[in-house]
Amino acid sequence: MTTRTPLMAGNWKMNLDWKQGLALVEELGEQLKDVDTSKVDTVVLPPFVDLRTVQTAVDAGKLPIAYGGQDLSAHESGAYTGEISGQMLTALGCTFVAIGHSERRQYHGETEELTNAKVKAAFAAGLTPILCVGEPLEERQAGKQVEYSLAQVEGGLEGLTAEHVAVSVIAYEPVWAIGTGEVATPDDAQEVCAAIREWVRAKHGDTAADAVRVLYGGSVKSSNVAELMEKPDVDGALVGGASLKAEEFAKIAGYQG
Ligand code: 13P
């Protein structure tokens, strides 16, 4: 059981246009009325084009939901066609941004250097980065999940201060568990999440290690979240498919009962 405030983040990926996004966020607000939201941070990461609508709905309904982007540009502004800057996200009330998701690394060729530059861009804009790391199946089968994930943590957090690391979120998402229905066992999740925290401890000290929130992601559902959350180094979940249903995601946020 974590000693930090649990964080449940829903990554909508490339799903739901603004009207569907509006319906989901309003329904989620409704469902969260049954949840003690003072005990958990609930975050949604909609597609960029839904953010303005989500902002309006959250503000109008005073919903206990934070939101953010699924990515951002490493650049501040300028001639970068198709890109979205950190400042544009903060101007919409975003407080979080996912960075280095395995789908960005895999399908968009995002490197460690780029991921690191994006983490720095997030801080420069006042956003909290959710740095995503995690091994593909091959590395897991070779028993290299810790080594592989820590290399991504090290690359992504390169050059950051202990103060920045302390307020960062790191999501361990083993690639083989994403969208496959194959959830890592709580012990698998704990192994890598603990190793990430120990890496932070060795590099940035106790304060950062005890504060940084480490999430697990990969086929998380309301039926398996509680056992994952029993582990001391799992501080929350990054949820894909199950975050697209308000009732299901609210149950995940309300896993404490
Ligand atoms: P699923 O929950 O659909 O497996 O997706 C996990 C994920 O990639 C969240 O970022």
Coordinates of C-alpha atoms and ligand atoms in Angstrom, one line a residue:
M1 CA 0.0 0.0 0.0
T2 CA 1.4 3.4 -1.0
T3 CA 2.1 6.2 1.4
R4 CA 1.7 8.7 -1.4
T5 CA -1.5 10.0 -2.9
P6 CA -2.6 7.5 -5.4
L7 CA -2.9 8.7 -9.0
M8 CA -5.2 7.1 -11.5
A9 CA -4.6 8.4 -15.1
G10 CA -6.8 7.5 -18.0
N11 CA -5.0 7.6 -21.4
W12 CA -7.7 7.8 -24.0
K13 CA -5.1 7.3 -26.8
M14 CA -6.6 8.1 -30.2
N15 CA -10.2 7.4 -29.1
L16 CA -13.3 9.7 -28.7
D17 CA -13.9 12.9 -30.6
W18 CA -14.8 16.0 -28.6
K19 CA -18.5 15.1 -28.3
Q20 CA -17.7 11.6 -27.1
G21 CA -15.0 13.0 -24.8
L22 CA -17.5 15.5 -23.4
A23 CA -20.0 12.7 -22.7
L24 CA -17.3 10.6 -21.0
V25 CA -15.9 13.3 -18.8
E26 CA -19.4 14.4 -17.6
E27 CA -20.4 10.8 -16.9
L28 CA -17.1 10.3 -15.1
G29 CA -17.8 13.4 -12.9
E30 CA -21.2 11.8 -12.1
Q31 CA -19.7 8.5 -11.2
L32 CA -16.9 10.0 -9.1
K33 CA -19.6 11.3 -6.7
D34 CA -19.4 7.9 -5.1
V35 CA -15.7 8.1 -4.7
D36 CA -13.7 9.9 -1.9
T37 CA -11.7 12.0 -4.4
S38 CA -9.7 13.6 -1.6
K39 CA -7.9 10.3 -1.4
V40 CA -6.9 9.8 -5.0
D41 CA -5.9 12.0 -7.9
T42 CA -8.0 11.3 -11.0
V43 CA -6.5 12.4 -14.3
V44 CA -7.6 12.0 -17.9
L45 CA -5.4 12.3 -21.0
P46 CA -7.7 13.0 -23.9
P47 CA -6.7 13.7 -27.5
F48 CA -5.6 17.3 -28.0
V49 CA -8.7 18.3 -29.9
D50 CA -10.9 17.3 -26.9
L51 CA -9.0 19.3 -24.3
R52 CA -10.9 22.6 -24.7
T53 CA -14.2 20.7 -24.2
V54 CA -12.8 18.8 -21.2
Q55 CA -11.6 22.0 -19.7
T56 CA -15.1 23.6 -20.0
A57 CA -16.8 20.6 -18.6
V58 CA -14.4 20.3 -15.6
D59 CA -14.6 24.0 -14.9
A60 CA -18.4 24.2 -15.2
G61 CA -19.1 21.1 -13.1
K62 CA -16.2 21.7 -10.7
L63 CA -15.4 18.1 -11.4
P64 CA -12.6 16.4 -9.3
I65 CA -10.7 15.5 -12.5
A66 CA -7.3 16.8 -13.6
Y67 CA -6.4 16.5 -17.3
G68 CA -3.4 16.7 -19.6
G69 CA -1.9 15.9 -23.0
Q70 CA -0.7 12.5 -24.3
D71 CA 2.4 14.2 -25.7
L72 CA 3.9 17.6 -26.3
S73 CA 6.5 19.2 -28.5
A74 CA 10.1 19.5 -27.2
H75 CA 10.1 23.0 -28.6
E76 CA 8.6 26.1 -27.1
S77 CA 7.0 27.6 -30.3
G78 CA 7.6 28.2 -33.9
A79 CA 7.7 26.4 -37.2
Y80 CA 7.0 22.8 -36.1
T81 CA 3.9 21.8 -38.1
G82 CA 1.5 19.6 -36.3
E83 CA 3.1 20.0 -32.9
I84 CA 1.5 21.2 -29.7
S85 CA 3.6 23.1 -27.1
G86 CA 3.6 22.8 -23.3
Q87 CA 2.4 26.4 -23.0
M88 CA -0.6 25.6 -25.2
L89 CA -1.5 22.8 -22.8
T90 CA -1.1 24.9 -19.6
A91 CA -3.2 27.6 -21.3
L92 CA -6.0 25.0 -21.4
G93 CA -5.7 24.2 -17.7
C94 CA -3.7 21.0 -18.3
T95 CA -1.5 20.0 -15.4
F96 CA -0.1 16.6 -16.7
V97 CA 1.4 15.4 -19.9
A98 CA 2.4 11.8 -20.8
I99 CA 5.8 11.5 -22.3
G100 CA 7.6 8.6 -24.0
H101 CA 4.6 6.3 -24.2
S102 CA 5.7 3.0 -25.8
E103 CA 3.4 3.8 -28.7
R104 CA 5.3 7.0 -29.3
R105 CA 8.6 5.2 -29.0
Q106 CA 7.5 2.3 -31.3
Y107 CA 5.4 4.1 -34.0
H108 CA 6.9 7.5 -34.0
G109 CA 10.6 6.7 -33.4
E110 CA 10.9 8.7 -30.3
T111 CA 14.4 8.4 -28.8
E112 CA 15.7 8.7 -25.3
E113 CA 17.1 12.2 -26.1
L114 CA 13.7 13.4 -27.4
T115 CA 11.9 12.0 -24.4
N116 CA 14.3 13.8 -22.1
A117 CA 13.9 17.1 -24.1
K118 CA 10.1 16.7 -23.7
V119 CA 10.3 16.1 -20.0
K120 CA 12.3 19.3 -19.7
A121 CA 9.8 21.1 -22.0
A122 CA 7.0 19.9 -19.7
F123 CA 8.7 21.4 -16.6
A124 CA 9.4 24.6 -18.4
A125 CA 5.7 25.0 -19.1
G126 CA 4.7 24.1 -15.6
L127 CA 3.3 20.7 -16.4
T128 CA 3.9 17.4 -14.5
P129 CA 5.4 14.8 -16.8
I130 CA 4.2 11.2 -16.7
L131 CA 7.3 9.5 -18.0
C132 CA 6.4 6.1 -19.5
V133 CA 8.9 3.3 -19.5
G134 CA 8.7 -0.5 -19.9
E135 CA 10.2 -3.5 -21.6
P136 CA 9.0 -5.4 -24.7
L137 CA 8.3 -9.1 -24.4
E138 CA 11.7 -10.1 -25.6
E139 CA 13.5 -8.3 -22.8
R140 CA 11.0 -9.7 -20.2
Q141 CA 11.7 -13.2 -21.5
A142 CA 15.4 -12.6 -21.2
G143 CA 14.9 -11.4 -17.6
K144 CA 16.1 -7.9 -18.4
Q145 CA 12.9 -5.9 -17.5
V146 CA 14.6 -4.0 -14.6
E147 CA 17.7 -3.1 -16.6
Y148 CA 15.7 -2.1 -19.7
S149 CA 13.2 0.1 -17.7
L150 CA 15.9 1.8 -15.6
A151 CA 17.8 2.8 -18.7
Q152 CA 14.7 4.5 -20.0
V153 CA 14.2 6.2 -16.6
E154 CA 17.8 7.4 -16.6
G155 CA 17.5 8.7 -20.2
G156 CA 14.2 10.4 -19.6
L157 CA 15.3 12.1 -16.4
E158 CA 18.8 13.1 -17.5
G159 CA 19.8 16.5 -16.2
L160 CA 16.8 17.0 -13.9
T161 CA 17.1 18.3 -10.4
A162 CA 16.0 16.2 -7.4
E163 CA 13.2 18.7 -6.9
H164 CA 11.8 18.1 -10.3
V165 CA 12.2 14.3 -10.0
A166 CA 10.3 14.4 -6.7
V167 CA 7.2 15.8 -8.3
S168 CA 7.5 13.7 -11.5
V169 CA 5.3 10.7 -12.2
I170 CA 6.9 7.6 -13.8
A171 CA 4.7 5.0 -15.3
Y172 CA 6.0 1.4 -15.7
E173 CA 4.1 -0.1 -18.6
P174 CA 5.5 -3.4 -19.9
V175 CA 4.8 -3.3 -23.6
W176 CA 3.6 -6.9 -23.6
A177 CA 0.8 -6.0 -21.1
I178 CA -0.5 -3.0 -23.0
G179 CA -3.9 -3.7 -24.7
T180 CA -3.3 -7.4 -24.5
G181 CA -5.4 -8.3 -21.5
E182 CA -2.2 -9.7 -20.1
V183 CA -1.7 -7.8 -16.9
A184 CA 1.6 -8.1 -15.1
T185 CA 1.3 -9.9 -11.7
P186 CA 1.4 -7.5 -8.7
D187 CA 4.8 -8.9 -7.9
D188 CA 6.0 -8.2 -11.5
A189 CA 4.7 -4.6 -11.2
Q190 CA 6.3 -4.2 -7.7
E191 CA 9.7 -5.5 -8.9
V192 CA 10.2 -2.8 -11.5
C193 CA 8.3 0.0 -9.6
A194 CA 10.6 -0.7 -6.6
A195 CA 13.7 -0.7 -8.7
I196 CA 12.7 2.7 -10.2
R197 CA 12.3 4.1 -6.8
E198 CA 15.6 2.7 -5.6
W199 CA 17.2 4.2 -8.7
V200 CA 15.8 7.6 -7.8
R201 CA 17.0 7.1 -4.2
A202 CA 20.5 6.4 -5.3
K203 CA 20.7 9.3 -7.8
H204 CA 18.5 12.0 -6.2
G205 CA 18.2 11.0 -2.5
D206 CA 15.5 10.0 -0.1
T207 CA 13.2 13.0 -0.4
A208 CA 12.8 12.5 -4.2
A209 CA 12.5 8.7 -3.9
D210 CA 9.8 8.9 -1.2
A211 CA 7.8 11.5 -3.1
V212 CA 8.0 10.4 -6.8
R213 CA 4.9 8.6 -7.8
V214 CA 5.4 5.4 -9.8
L215 CA 2.4 4.0 -11.6
Y216 CA 1.8 0.6 -13.2
G217 CA 0.1 0.4 -16.6
G218 CA -1.0 -2.5 -18.9
S219 CA -4.5 -4.0 -18.9
V220 CA -5.5 -2.5 -15.6
K221 CA -9.2 -2.9 -14.8
S222 CA -11.4 -2.5 -11.8
S223 CA -11.1 -6.2 -11.1
N224 CA -7.3 -6.2 -10.8
V225 CA -6.4 -2.7 -9.6
A226 CA -6.8 -3.4 -5.8
E227 CA -4.2 -6.2 -5.8
L228 CA -1.7 -4.1 -7.8
M229 CA -2.3 -1.2 -5.3
E230 CA -1.5 -3.4 -2.4
K231 CA 2.1 -3.3 -3.4
P232 CA 4.2 -0.6 -1.6
D233 CA 5.8 0.9 -4.6
V234 CA 2.8 1.0 -6.9
D235 CA 1.3 4.5 -6.5
G236 CA -1.4 4.3 -9.1
A237 CA -2.2 3.2 -12.6
L238 CA -2.0 4.4 -16.1
V239 CA -5.1 3.0 -17.8
G240 CA -5.9 2.7 -21.5
G241 CA -9.0 0.7 -22.6
A242 CA -10.7 0.7 -19.2
S243 CA -10.5 4.5 -18.9
L244 CA -12.9 4.8 -21.9
K245 CA -15.9 3.7 -19.7
A246 CA -16.8 6.1 -17.0
E247 CA -18.2 3.6 -14.6
E248 CA -15.2 1.3 -14.9
F249 CA -12.7 4.1 -14.6
A250 CA -14.5 5.6 -11.6
K251 CA -14.3 2.1 -10.0
I252 CA -10.6 2.1 -10.6
A253 CA -10.3 5.6 -9.0
G254 CA -12.4 4.3 -6.1
Y255 CA -10.5 1.0 -5.6
Q256 CA -10.2 1.8 -1.9
G257 CA -13.9 1.2 -1.5
Ligands
13P1 P1 -4.4 -0.7 -21.6 O1 -4.9 -0.4 -20.3 O2 -5.4 -0.6 -22.7 O3 -3.6 -2.0 -21.6 O4 -3.3 0.4 -22.0 C1 -2.3 0.8 -21.1 C2 -1.6 2.0 -21.6 O5 -0.9 2.0 -22.6 C3 -1.9 3.2 -20.9 O6 -1.0 4.2 -21.3

